[in-house]
Short mmCIF file of C-alpha atoms in Angstrom, two decimals:
data_model
loop_
_atom_site.label_atom_id
_atom_site.label_comp_id
_atom_site.label_asym_id
_atom_site.label_seq_id
_atom_site.Cartn_x
_atom_site.Cartn_y
_atom_site.Cartn_z
CA MET Y 170 136.26 168.62 82.27
CA GLY Y 171 133.55 165.82 83.14
CA ASP Y 172 133.12 164.07 79.45
CA MET Y 173 137.01 164.06 79.74
CA LEU Y 174 136.67 162.03 82.96
CA VAL Y 175 134.25 159.33 81.16
CA SER Y 176 136.64 158.39 77.92
CA ILE Y 177 138.96 158.50 80.63
CA ILE Y 178 138.24 156.23 82.78
CA PRO Y 179 136.81 153.36 80.58
CA ASP Y 180 140.34 153.67 78.65
CA MET Y 181 142.54 153.27 81.95
CA LYS Y 182 139.86 150.24 82.84
CA ARG Y 183 140.65 148.59 79.50
CA ARG Y 184 144.33 148.82 79.79
CA THR Y 185 144.41 147.56 83.36
CA VAL Y 186 142.41 144.55 82.35
CA ASP Y 187 144.45 143.89 79.07
CA SER Y 188 147.30 144.04 81.27
CA PHE Y 189 146.04 141.25 83.11
CA VAL Y 190 145.53 139.12 80.73
CA GLU Y 191 149.01 139.73 79.48
CA LYS Y 192 150.43 138.85 82.49
CA ALA Y 193 148.63 135.69 82.29
CA LYS Y 194 149.86 134.64 79.25
CA ALA Y 195 153.43 134.87 80.27
CA LEU Y 196 152.60 132.87 83.39
CA ASP Y 197 151.78 129.89 80.99
CA ASN Y 198 153.91 127.51 80.97
CA LYS Y 199 154.88 124.61 78.40
CA LEU Y 200 153.05 121.03 80.01
CA GLN Y 201 155.33 118.02 81.03
CA GLU Y 202 154.73 115.20 79.25
CA LYS Y 203 155.28 111.43 80.09
CA LEU Y 204 154.86 108.54 77.65
CA VAL Y 205 152.49 105.69 79.18
CA LYS Y 206 152.07 102.66 77.50
CA PRO Y 207 148.88 100.31 78.37
CA LEU Y 208 149.94 97.58 80.14
CA SER Y 209 146.97 95.18 79.68
CA LEU Y 210 143.87 93.77 78.05
CA VAL Y 211 140.59 93.68 79.59
CA THR Y 212 137.10 92.55 79.49
CA VAL Y 213 134.76 94.42 81.10
CA GLY Y 214 131.54 93.28 82.56
CA ARG Y 215 129.20 93.42 85.08
CA GLU Y 216 128.97 92.05 88.98
CA ASP Y 217 126.17 92.64 91.50
CA GLY Y 218 125.24 95.32 89.13
CA ASN Y 219 128.43 97.09 89.05
CA ALA Y 220 130.38 96.85 85.93
CA VAL Y 221 134.48 95.68 86.65
CA VAL Y 222 137.09 94.33 84.72
CA THR Y 223 136.40 90.83 84.95
CA SER Y 224 139.33 89.18 82.72
CA ARG Y 225 143.08 91.16 82.34
CA GLU Y 226 145.77 89.43 80.50
CA ASP Y 227 149.46 91.21 80.27
CA ILE Y 228 149.68 92.68 77.14
CA SER Y 229 153.35 92.26 76.52
CA ARG Y 230 152.60 88.03 76.43
CA MET Y 231 149.51 88.38 73.80
CA PRO Y 232 149.74 87.83 70.37
CA LEU Y 233 148.58 90.39 68.22
CA LYS Y 234 144.85 90.01 67.80
CA LEU Y 235 143.19 89.98 64.82
CA LEU Y 236 139.82 92.18 64.85
CA ARG Y 237 137.33 90.85 61.94
CA LYS Y 238 133.52 92.93 62.13
CA GLU Y 239 132.44 93.25 65.73
CA ASP Y 240 135.89 92.27 66.89
CA SER Y 241 136.95 94.84 69.95
CA LEU Y 242 139.73 94.69 72.35
CA CYS Y 243 139.94 97.22 75.50
CA MET Y 244 142.96 98.22 76.86
CA ASP Y 245 143.75 99.35 79.88
CA PHE Y 246 146.67 102.15 80.89
CA GLY Y 247 147.09 101.22 84.20
CA ASP Y 248 145.77 104.78 85.98
CA HIS Y 249 144.33 107.98 85.15
CA HIS Y 250 145.79 110.19 82.51
CA VAL Y 251 144.87 113.01 80.11
CA GLY Y 252 146.90 113.28 76.97
CA TYR Y 253 147.16 112.34 73.07
CA VAL Y 254 147.03 109.22 71.75
CA THR Y 255 148.77 107.55 69.21
CA LEU Y 256 147.65 104.24 67.51
CA LYS Y 257 149.63 101.97 64.90
CA LEU Y 258 147.59 99.74 62.73
CA ASN Y 259 147.61 97.17 59.99
CA SER Y 260 146.08 94.84 58.47
CA ALA Y 261 146.09 90.75 58.31
CA GLY Y 262 144.91 88.37 55.52
CA SER Y 263 143.83 89.50 51.56
CA PRO Y 264 144.89 92.88 50.89
CA GLN Y 265 143.03 95.94 52.13
CA ASP Y 266 139.30 95.94 49.73
CA ALA Y 267 137.11 98.24 51.71
CA PRO Y 268 137.84 101.03 54.46
CA ALA Y 269 138.32 99.59 57.82
CA TYR Y 270 136.06 101.02 60.06
CA LEU Y 271 136.70 101.38 63.68
CA ARG Y 272 135.06 102.91 67.04
CA LEU Y 273 137.57 103.99 69.72
CA LYS Y 274 135.78 104.66 73.07
CA PHE Y 275 137.91 106.24 75.99
CA ALA Y 276 136.34 105.48 79.41
CA GLU Y 277 138.01 106.98 82.81
CA ILE Y 278 135.70 104.07 84.24
CA PRO Y 279 134.93 100.77 83.35
CA GLY Y 280 130.67 101.99 83.08
CA GLU Y 281 131.96 103.91 80.34
CA ILE Y 282 132.96 101.01 78.00
CA LEU Y 283 129.48 99.34 78.81
CA ASP Y 284 127.48 102.68 77.89
CA ASP Y 285 125.92 102.69 74.79
CA SER Y 286 125.58 106.28 73.75
CA SER Y 287 122.71 105.70 71.45
CA THR Y 288 120.49 106.28 74.44
CA TYR Y 289 122.12 109.38 75.93
CA HIS Y 290 119.00 111.96 76.28
CA GLY Y 291 121.07 113.94 78.59
CA TRP Y 292 120.49 118.00 78.87
CA ILE Y 293 124.00 118.50 77.90
CA SER Y 294 126.02 118.02 74.87
CA LYS Y 295 126.71 114.47 74.19
CA GLY Y 296 129.31 116.02 72.07
CA TRP Y 297 131.02 115.28 76.00
CA ILE Y 298 130.79 111.58 74.98
CA GLN Y 299 134.32 110.59 74.48
CA GLU Y 300 133.65 108.24 71.27
CA GLU Y 301 135.06 108.42 68.00
CA PHE Y 302 133.82 106.47 64.88
CA LEU Y 303 136.97 106.79 62.17
CA HIS Y 304 137.35 105.28 58.52
CA ILE Y 305 140.70 104.10 57.42
CA ASP Y 306 141.28 104.00 54.00
CA VAL Y 307 145.10 102.60 53.88
CA LEU Y 308 146.83 99.97 56.31
CA PRO Y 309 149.35 99.84 58.05
CA CYS Y 310 149.02 103.63 59.05
CA GLU Y 311 150.19 105.50 62.42
CA LEU Y 312 147.16 107.42 63.59
CA LYS Y 313 147.43 110.36 65.99
CA LEU Y 314 144.35 111.17 67.10
CA PRO Y 315 144.29 115.15 67.52
CA ARG Y 316 141.75 115.27 70.54
CA ARG Y 317 142.75 115.41 73.99
CA TYR Y 318 141.63 112.44 75.95
CA ALA Y 319 140.99 111.91 79.87
CA PHE Y 320 140.90 107.83 80.15
CA ARG Y 321 142.45 105.18 82.04
CA TYR Y 322 140.45 102.50 79.55
CA LEU Y 323 140.88 102.52 75.47
CA GLU Y 324 138.39 99.96 73.26
CA VAL Y 325 138.66 99.46 69.55
CA LEU Y 326 135.97 98.35 67.42
CA ALA Y 327 136.11 96.79 64.52
CA VAL Y 328 132.46 98.32 63.28
CA ASP Y 329 133.33 96.39 59.84
CA THR Y 330 136.20 95.31 57.76
CA SER Y 331 135.32 93.30 55.08
CA ALA Y 332 135.55 89.45 54.52
CA LYS Y 333 139.14 89.41 53.47
CA PHE Y 334 141.08 91.21 56.40
CA GLN Y 335 141.45 91.73 59.45
CA VAL Y 336 142.57 95.19 61.75
CA VAL Y 337 145.45 94.76 63.70
CA VAL Y 338 146.65 96.99 66.39
CA GLU Y 339 150.31 96.70 66.32
CA ASP Y 340 150.85 99.19 69.19
CA ALA Y 341 148.88 101.73 71.36
CA SER Y 342 150.50 104.79 73.48
CA LEU Y 343 149.26 107.95 75.15
CA THR Y 344 151.51 111.40 75.50
CA ALA Y 345 150.04 112.32 79.03
CA VAL Y 346 149.92 115.88 79.86
CA SER Y 347 149.89 117.75 82.89
CA ALA Y 348 151.40 121.12 84.28
CA VAL Y 349 152.96 119.00 87.54
CA SER Y 350 154.06 115.16 88.06
CA LEU Y 351 153.17 113.08 90.98
CA ASP Y 352 156.87 113.34 91.72
CA GLU Y 353 156.46 116.69 93.37
CA ALA Y 354 153.69 116.03 95.83
CA GLU Y 355 155.38 113.97 98.87
CA PRO Y 356 152.50 111.42 99.36
CA LEU Y 357 150.82 110.73 102.90
CA LYS Y 358 152.61 107.51 104.35
CA ASN Y 359 151.64 107.53 108.33
CA LEU Y 360 148.08 107.07 107.96
CA PRO Y 361 145.93 104.00 107.44
CA GLU Y 362 146.12 102.61 103.85
CA ASP Y 363 142.49 103.34 103.48
CA LEU Y 364 143.42 107.20 103.56
CA GLN Y 365 146.45 106.68 101.94
CA ARG Y 366 144.57 105.44 98.80
CA ILE Y 367 142.15 108.58 99.09
CA ASP Y 368 144.91 110.34 99.12
CA ARG Y 369 146.56 109.54 96.37
CA ALA Y 370 143.33 109.58 93.87
CA SER Y 371 142.90 112.82 95.44
CA LEU Y 372 146.45 113.79 94.03
CA LYS Y 373 145.76 112.22 90.66
CA THR Y 374 142.47 113.83 90.27
CA LEU Y 375 144.38 117.48 91.40
CA GLN Y 376 147.29 116.28 88.52
CA ASP Y 377 145.26 115.85 86.03
CA CYS Y 378 142.93 118.83 86.10
CA MET Y 379 146.07 120.82 85.99
CA GLN Y 380 146.65 121.99 82.62
CA HIS Y 381 147.54 125.36 81.07
CA VAL Y 382 144.60 126.43 83.96
CA PHE Y 383 142.81 124.60 86.68
CA GLU Y 384 140.34 122.49 84.66
CA ASP Y 385 137.14 121.37 86.25
CA GLY Y 386 137.53 118.64 84.42
CA PRO Y 387 139.61 117.10 81.69
CA LYS Y 388 136.94 115.10 79.95
CA ARG Y 389 133.91 117.80 80.98
CA ASP Y 390 134.10 120.76 80.97
CA ARG Y 391 137.64 121.42 80.71
CA ARG Y 392 137.24 125.13 81.41
CA LEU Y 393 138.18 127.47 84.60
CA TRP Y 394 135.53 127.29 86.93
CA ILE Y 395 136.11 129.89 89.87
CA GLY Y 396 134.55 127.39 92.41
CA ASP Y 397 136.70 124.67 91.77
CA LEU Y 398 139.55 126.77 91.70
CA ARG Y 399 139.43 127.83 95.16
CA LEU Y 400 139.32 124.51 96.10
CA GLN Y 401 142.11 123.29 93.59
CA ALA Y 402 144.49 125.94 94.81
CA LYS Y 403 143.87 125.29 98.25
CA ALA Y 404 145.19 121.59 97.87
CA ASN Y 405 147.77 122.98 95.43
CA TYR Y 406 149.27 124.70 98.21
CA ALA Y 407 149.23 121.59 100.31
CA THR Y 408 150.54 119.65 97.66
CA PHE Y 409 152.67 120.25 94.29
CA ARG Y 410 152.84 124.20 94.84
CA ASN Y 411 152.72 125.48 91.75
CA MET Y 412 152.10 129.45 92.44
CA ASP Y 413 152.12 130.69 88.90
CA LEU Y 414 149.18 128.28 87.56
CA VAL Y 415 147.51 130.09 90.86
CA LYS Y 416 148.39 133.62 89.65
CA ARG Y 417 147.81 133.02 86.29
CA CYS Y 418 143.99 132.03 86.93
CA MET Y 419 143.72 134.97 89.02
CA TYR Y 420 144.94 137.28 86.66
CA LEU Y 421 142.59 135.74 84.00
CA PHE Y 422 139.71 135.56 86.23
CA ALA Y 423 140.49 139.75 86.94
CA GLY Y 424 141.06 140.31 83.57
CA LEU Y 425 138.11 138.89 81.53
CA THR Y 426 134.85 140.38 83.49
CA ARG Y 427 131.66 141.71 82.16
CA ASP Y 428 131.46 145.10 81.16
CA ASP Y 429 130.55 146.40 84.80
CA GLY Y 430 133.87 144.23 86.37
CA LYS Y 431 131.59 140.96 87.61
CA ILE Y 432 133.69 138.60 87.57
CA GLY Y 433 132.12 135.09 85.93
CA ALA Y 434 131.72 131.70 87.20
CA CYS Y 435 134.25 130.17 84.07
CA LEU Y 436 136.12 131.02 81.37
CA PHE Y 437 137.47 130.19 78.04
CA THR Y 438 140.83 130.04 77.10
CA GLU Y 439 140.26 129.09 73.11
CA PRO Y 440 139.67 129.91 70.61
CA VAL Y 441 140.20 133.24 72.39
CA MET Y 442 140.17 134.14 76.42
CA GLN Y 443 136.66 135.28 76.82
CA VAL Y 444 134.27 134.97 80.08
CA ASP Y 445 131.32 132.62 79.62
CA ASP Y 446 128.17 134.53 80.01
CA THR Y 447 127.12 132.98 83.72
CA PHE Y 448 127.03 134.57 86.57
CA LEU Y 449 126.80 133.45 90.06
CA PHE Y 450 126.68 135.06 93.56
CA ASP Y 451 129.18 133.19 95.35
CA TYR Y 452 131.03 132.16 92.43
CA SER Y 453 131.94 136.10 91.91
CA LEU Y 454 132.87 136.25 95.19
CA PHE Y 455 135.16 133.37 95.40
CA PHE Y 456 137.73 135.77 94.14
CA ILE Y 457 138.18 137.09 97.06
CA SER Y 458 138.46 134.12 98.69
CA ILE Y 459 141.30 132.88 95.94
CA LEU Y 460 143.04 136.20 96.81
CA TYR Y 461 143.15 135.90 100.52
CA ASP Y 462 144.06 132.03 100.14
CA TYR Y 463 146.88 133.18 97.99
CA TYR Y 464 148.20 135.87 100.38
CA GLN Y 465 148.01 133.68 103.05
CA GLU Y 466 150.60 131.07 101.43
CA THR Y 467 152.85 133.53 99.48
CA LYS Y 468 152.64 136.83 101.41
CA ASP Y 469 152.70 138.55 98.50
CA ILE Y 470 151.73 142.08 99.17
CA ASP Y 471 152.07 143.45 95.76
CA ILE Y 472 149.70 141.06 93.86
CA VAL Y 473 146.66 141.70 96.92
CA LYS Y 474 147.45 145.56 96.12
CA GLU Y 475 147.62 145.03 92.13
CA LEU Y 476 144.15 142.51 92.71
CA TRP Y 477 142.12 144.39 95.33
CA PRO Y 478 140.02 147.03 93.19
CA ALA Y 479 138.55 143.69 91.23
CA ALA Y 480 137.71 141.77 94.45
CA TYR Y 481 136.42 145.14 96.51
CA ARG Y 482 134.22 145.42 92.98
CA GLN Y 483 132.29 141.82 93.90
CA ILE Y 484 131.29 143.18 96.65
CA GLU Y 485 129.71 145.98 95.11
CA LEU Y 486 128.37 144.15 92.64
CA ALA Y 487 126.76 141.52 95.15
CA LEU Y 488 124.52 143.95 96.79
CA LEU Y 489 122.87 144.73 94.07
CA ASP Y 490 121.61 140.82 94.03
CA MET Y 491 120.53 141.42 97.85
CA GLU Y 492 117.18 143.13 99.13
CA ASP Y 493 116.84 143.99 102.76
CA GLY Y 494 120.46 142.80 103.86
CA VAL Y 495 119.69 139.15 102.33
CA PRO Y 496 120.27 137.55 98.75
CA LYS Y 497 117.33 137.78 96.09
CA THR Y 498 115.43 134.54 95.85
CA GLU Y 499 113.55 135.49 92.47
CA ASN Y 500 116.31 133.24 90.45
CA PRO Y 501 117.26 129.51 92.02
CA MET Y 502 120.14 129.58 90.75
CA MET Y 503 121.61 132.81 91.90
CA ALA Y 504 124.08 130.94 93.59
CA PHE Y 505 125.66 127.77 93.14
CA ILE Y 506 126.15 126.07 96.57
CA ASP Y 507 125.51 122.20 95.03
CA TRP Y 508 123.38 120.29 92.28
CA LYS Y 509 121.55 118.84 94.61
CA ASP Y 510 117.65 118.88 93.24
CA GLY Y 511 115.18 121.04 95.20
CA LEU Y 512 117.69 123.03 97.15
CA ASP Y 513 116.90 126.32 98.63
CA ARG Y 514 120.31 128.57 98.34
CA GLN Y 515 119.39 131.70 100.29
CA ALA Y 516 120.57 130.74 103.49
CA ALA Y 517 123.64 129.49 102.23
CA ALA Y 518 124.71 132.06 99.45
CA HIS Y 519 124.60 134.59 102.82
CA ALA Y 520 126.82 132.80 104.76
CA VAL Y 521 129.30 132.88 101.47
CA TRP Y 522 128.46 136.21 101.94
CA ILE Y 523 129.33 136.59 105.30
CA TYR Y 524 133.04 134.28 104.54
CA CYS Y 525 133.87 136.89 101.98
CA LEU Y 526 133.36 139.47 103.94
CA ARG Y 527 135.55 138.59 106.47
CA GLN Y 528 138.45 137.39 104.27
CA ALA Y 529 137.63 141.30 102.35
CA GLN Y 530 138.56 143.40 105.69
CA SER Y 531 141.77 141.50 106.09
CA LEU Y 532 142.57 142.33 102.46
CA GLY Y 533 141.46 146.05 102.57
CA ALA Y 534 143.50 146.51 105.36
CA LEU Y 535 146.06 144.91 103.28
CA ALA Y 536 145.88 146.85 100.49
CA GLY Y 537 145.72 150.23 102.70
CA ASP Y 538 142.16 151.15 101.38
CA ASN Y 539 140.21 152.39 104.69
CA GLN Y 540 137.51 153.44 103.58
CA ALA Y 541 136.68 150.02 101.56
CA GLU Y 542 137.76 148.37 104.62
CA ASP Y 543 135.38 150.30 107.07
CA HIS Y 544 132.70 149.97 104.44
CA ILE Y 545 132.74 146.21 104.83
CA LYS Y 546 133.27 146.49 108.57
CA THR Y 547 129.68 147.85 108.50
CA LEU Y 548 128.57 145.32 105.62
CA LEU Y 549 129.49 142.72 108.24
CA SER Y 550 128.21 143.24 111.24
CA ASP Y 551 124.31 143.74 109.14
CA ALA Y 552 125.25 140.42 107.69
CA LEU Y 553 125.89 138.80 110.97
CA LYS Y 554 122.44 139.76 112.28
CA LYS Y 555 120.47 138.68 109.43
CA ALA Y 556 121.98 135.81 109.38
CA VAL Y 557 120.32 135.37 113.04
CA ASP Y 558 117.29 137.14 112.45
CA HIS Y 559 116.26 136.15 109.02
CA PHE Y 560 117.67 132.54 108.93
CA TRP Y 561 118.31 130.91 112.10
CA ASP Y 562 115.21 128.98 113.83
CA GLU Y 563 115.81 128.50 117.47
CA GLU Y 564 112.91 126.44 118.37
CA GLN Y 565 114.71 124.10 115.45
CA GLY Y 566 117.83 124.68 116.22
CA PHE Y 567 118.83 124.99 112.55
CA PHE Y 568 118.87 127.19 110.19
CA LEU Y 569 116.12 127.99 107.45
CA SER Y 570 116.76 129.05 104.20
CA GLY Y 571 113.89 131.05 101.45
CA GLU Y 572 110.19 130.87 101.68
CA SER Y 573 109.79 127.03 101.98
CA ARG Y 574 112.03 127.75 105.57
CA GLN Y 575 114.17 124.87 103.89
CA ILE Y 576 116.95 122.97 106.51
CA SER Y 577 119.72 121.84 104.44
CA TRP Y 578 123.05 120.14 104.97
CA SER Y 579 124.64 123.09 103.10
CA SER Y 580 122.95 125.66 104.96
CA GLN Y 581 123.94 124.99 108.28
CA ALA Y 582 127.82 124.00 106.91
CA TRP Y 583 128.06 127.19 105.22
CA MET Y 584 126.51 129.01 108.31
CA VAL Y 585 129.18 127.10 110.47
CA LEU Y 586 132.48 127.86 107.93
CA ALA Y 587 131.22 132.00 108.15
CA ASP Y 588 131.65 131.54 111.51
CA VAL Y 589 127.74 132.92 112.40
CA PHE Y 590 127.93 131.82 115.94
CA ASP Y 591 131.20 130.91 118.25
CA LYS Y 592 132.70 127.33 118.09
CA ASP Y 593 130.53 125.54 121.00
CA LYS Y 594 127.23 126.75 119.29
CA SER Y 595 128.78 126.34 115.93
CA ARG Y 596 130.03 122.42 117.14
CA GLU Y 597 126.45 121.81 118.31
CA LEU Y 598 124.68 122.38 115.42
CA MET Y 599 126.62 120.37 113.15
CA LEU Y 600 126.69 117.38 115.66
CA ARG Y 601 122.45 117.96 115.61
CA LEU Y 602 123.00 117.73 111.80
CA LEU Y 603 124.78 114.54 111.81
CA ALA Y 604 121.94 113.05 114.21
CA GLU Y 605 119.00 114.49 112.55
CA LYS Y 606 119.91 114.34 108.86
CA PRO Y 607 117.51 116.48 106.85
CA GLU Y 608 116.16 115.51 103.96
CA MET Y 609 117.47 117.64 102.20
CA GLY Y 610 121.29 116.52 101.46
CA VAL Y 611 124.71 117.31 99.53
CA SER Y 612 124.90 115.43 96.13
CA THR Y 613 128.21 116.50 95.32
CA PRO Y 614 131.74 116.02 96.71
CA TYR Y 615 132.09 120.02 96.12
CA ALA Y 616 129.21 119.76 98.96
CA TYR Y 617 130.30 117.25 100.80
CA HIS Y 618 133.73 119.11 101.45
CA HIS Y 619 131.78 121.98 103.02
CA VAL Y 620 129.87 119.64 105.53
CA ILE Y 621 133.26 117.37 106.17
CA GLU Y 622 135.38 121.23 106.25
CA ALA Y 623 132.10 122.36 108.91
CA LEU Y 624 132.69 119.31 111.15
CA LEU Y 625 137.01 120.12 111.40
CA HIS Y 626 136.69 124.03 111.80
CA VAL Y 627 134.66 122.90 115.16
CA GLY Y 628 137.19 120.14 116.02
CA GLU Y 629 134.91 117.25 115.14
CA LYS Y 630 137.47 115.25 113.64
CA GLU Y 631 136.40 111.83 114.11
CA LYS Y 632 133.03 113.02 112.30
CA ALA Y 633 134.62 114.45 109.53
CA LEU Y 634 137.00 111.63 109.02
CA ASP Y 635 134.35 109.28 108.93
CA LEU Y 636 132.41 110.96 106.41
CA MET Y 637 135.34 111.23 104.43
CA ARG Y 638 135.78 107.48 104.43
CA THR Y 639 132.24 106.20 103.78
CA TYR Y 640 131.86 109.27 100.59
CA TRP Y 641 135.42 109.23 98.90
CA GLY Y 642 135.68 105.38 100.15
CA GLY Y 643 132.78 104.45 98.52
CA MET Y 644 134.31 105.92 95.24
CA ILE Y 645 137.63 103.61 95.78
CA GLN Y 646 135.71 100.86 96.84
CA LEU Y 647 134.10 100.99 93.30
CA GLY Y 648 137.62 101.26 91.32
CA ALA Y 649 137.94 105.02 91.22
CA ASP Y 650 141.19 106.03 90.27
CA THR Y 651 140.18 109.82 90.62
CA PHE Y 652 137.43 111.43 92.21
CA TRP Y 653 134.17 111.83 90.82
CA GLU Y 654 131.81 115.23 89.86
CA ALA Y 655 128.94 113.70 91.40
CA PHE Y 656 128.32 110.97 93.66
CA ASP Y 657 125.76 109.39 95.36
CA PRO Y 658 126.26 106.19 97.67
CA GLU Y 659 122.85 105.21 97.50
CA ASP Y 660 122.83 105.61 93.86
CA PRO Y 661 126.07 105.67 92.28
CA ASN Y 662 124.99 106.13 88.54
CA ALA Y 663 123.07 109.46 89.89
CA SER Y 664 123.68 112.45 87.44
CA PRO Y 665 122.80 116.23 87.56
CA TYR Y 666 122.52 115.68 84.02
CA GLY Y 667 120.20 113.35 83.45
CA SER Y 668 122.77 110.64 82.21
CA SER Y 669 125.73 109.47 83.51
CA GLN Y 670 127.45 109.10 80.42
CA VAL Y 671 128.57 112.81 80.08
CA ASN Y 672 129.87 112.62 84.09
CA SER Y 673 133.03 113.70 85.00
CA PHE Y 674 134.88 110.78 86.40
CA CYS Y 675 138.07 113.52 86.99
CA HIS Y 676 136.99 116.43 88.88
CA ALA Y 677 138.48 119.19 90.19
CA TRP Y 678 136.36 119.98 93.37
CA SER Y 679 136.77 116.18 94.61
CA CYS Y 680 140.38 116.70 95.37
CA THR Y 681 140.38 118.56 98.49
CA PRO Y 682 141.44 115.35 100.81
CA ALA Y 683 144.53 115.77 99.55
CA TRP Y 684 144.25 119.42 101.67
CA LEU Y 685 142.18 118.30 104.78
CA LEU Y 686 144.28 114.86 105.41
CA ARG Y 687 147.42 116.98 104.98
CA GLU Y 688 145.73 120.35 107.08
CA TYR Y 689 144.15 118.35 110.20
CA PHE Y 690 145.70 114.74 110.41
#
């Protein structure tokens, strides 16, 4: 009988997993398409060290521009878009006696037009740089590029022609794609102009990341990452309200797990659906948070009961990454938290543990799993005690992380969001953080979001708004149409990858002002 159970249980699990994937496939809707034409021809240069558009001409009044060897033109499509490009090319002068050799460069921000890809030496693949070299044997032609691009600017450079003919770009168009239209989200009109601009860029960021799944970035990585999904879903609830896309992504994560049931940090959907080999303590736990938030918005008790076993499994597996009741520290990237160099993640990871245990306790009650609910209640009580005994330093007035006893912004923000202390003491902590400004700060909109959310959590709306204006407003001042993966106001060219050429300038985790402004203001 025992052997029979061993053989039946994996088969039951496989059937459940396959069912989740099939349900996800059924929720995959056709993307909305919009034809977009370039609005102007521009020149990009540098002013005060920043790449900017230095001149602009209305493309509808421009005569055809002949591209000889090393000539170029740069088209501005008016806004950030994601989609597929078609070019109508012709020749002028004598008959074409050689292939036209072209370079196409797609740019989310003006600086990418000036970047030289040959100088890239970062640690992730330069294949993410949106640049194509093409040989066109016969002109005229209609060139339909098969790859999807994320961009606002498109530069066409004639690397070489011959002395006898020139290339003519007669027409260019973009079929922009997204799961949603901006018309589906009501813009904010009763806020100051700068906040309206932040909101608009947030909406555009979210829209362009909403494809067949919630992508982290349409330029790079073009994948479903669970940390991004948690924030995207919350912004989506306040704006586009595409519930099917959230539901599809939850089913994919629940259906595509490691053999032991651990939910991955990200998923691939092409060429086949599969979980990546990256597993993070905080990201796996965030499946609980996503399911909890979805229920708060929809009151869909059926999906809670359906996905509760997958959510509870993350708690069981997280315990394997803990020692003496706190997250292990052997692997400095056991949890993500932020890209900040030198960040010790232990305290923040412990706070995420508490944050998700609170939500799991509610889900367990909803699912009618009394045994799991009692277990989680015990774990939560122990985790709260450990947060104070192991991490809190009363003399310094901060939570300290790791063997180095590091004070970081992320540790304080997450402990506040986890409600380790009451609101008054949490508020004192956040005010002390802003006053003393510990050196270990934050480096991404993802981490800035949690600092701002922590301030809002304790009622410090004006200080949260000041940070939002400084940080997201800083990107707007640099010409952002969508918000970036990483931004350091002191060094706008900073990159976690060794070069900003592979940075994503439309990145999902930076879309949250659209939610925060609606939720709190």
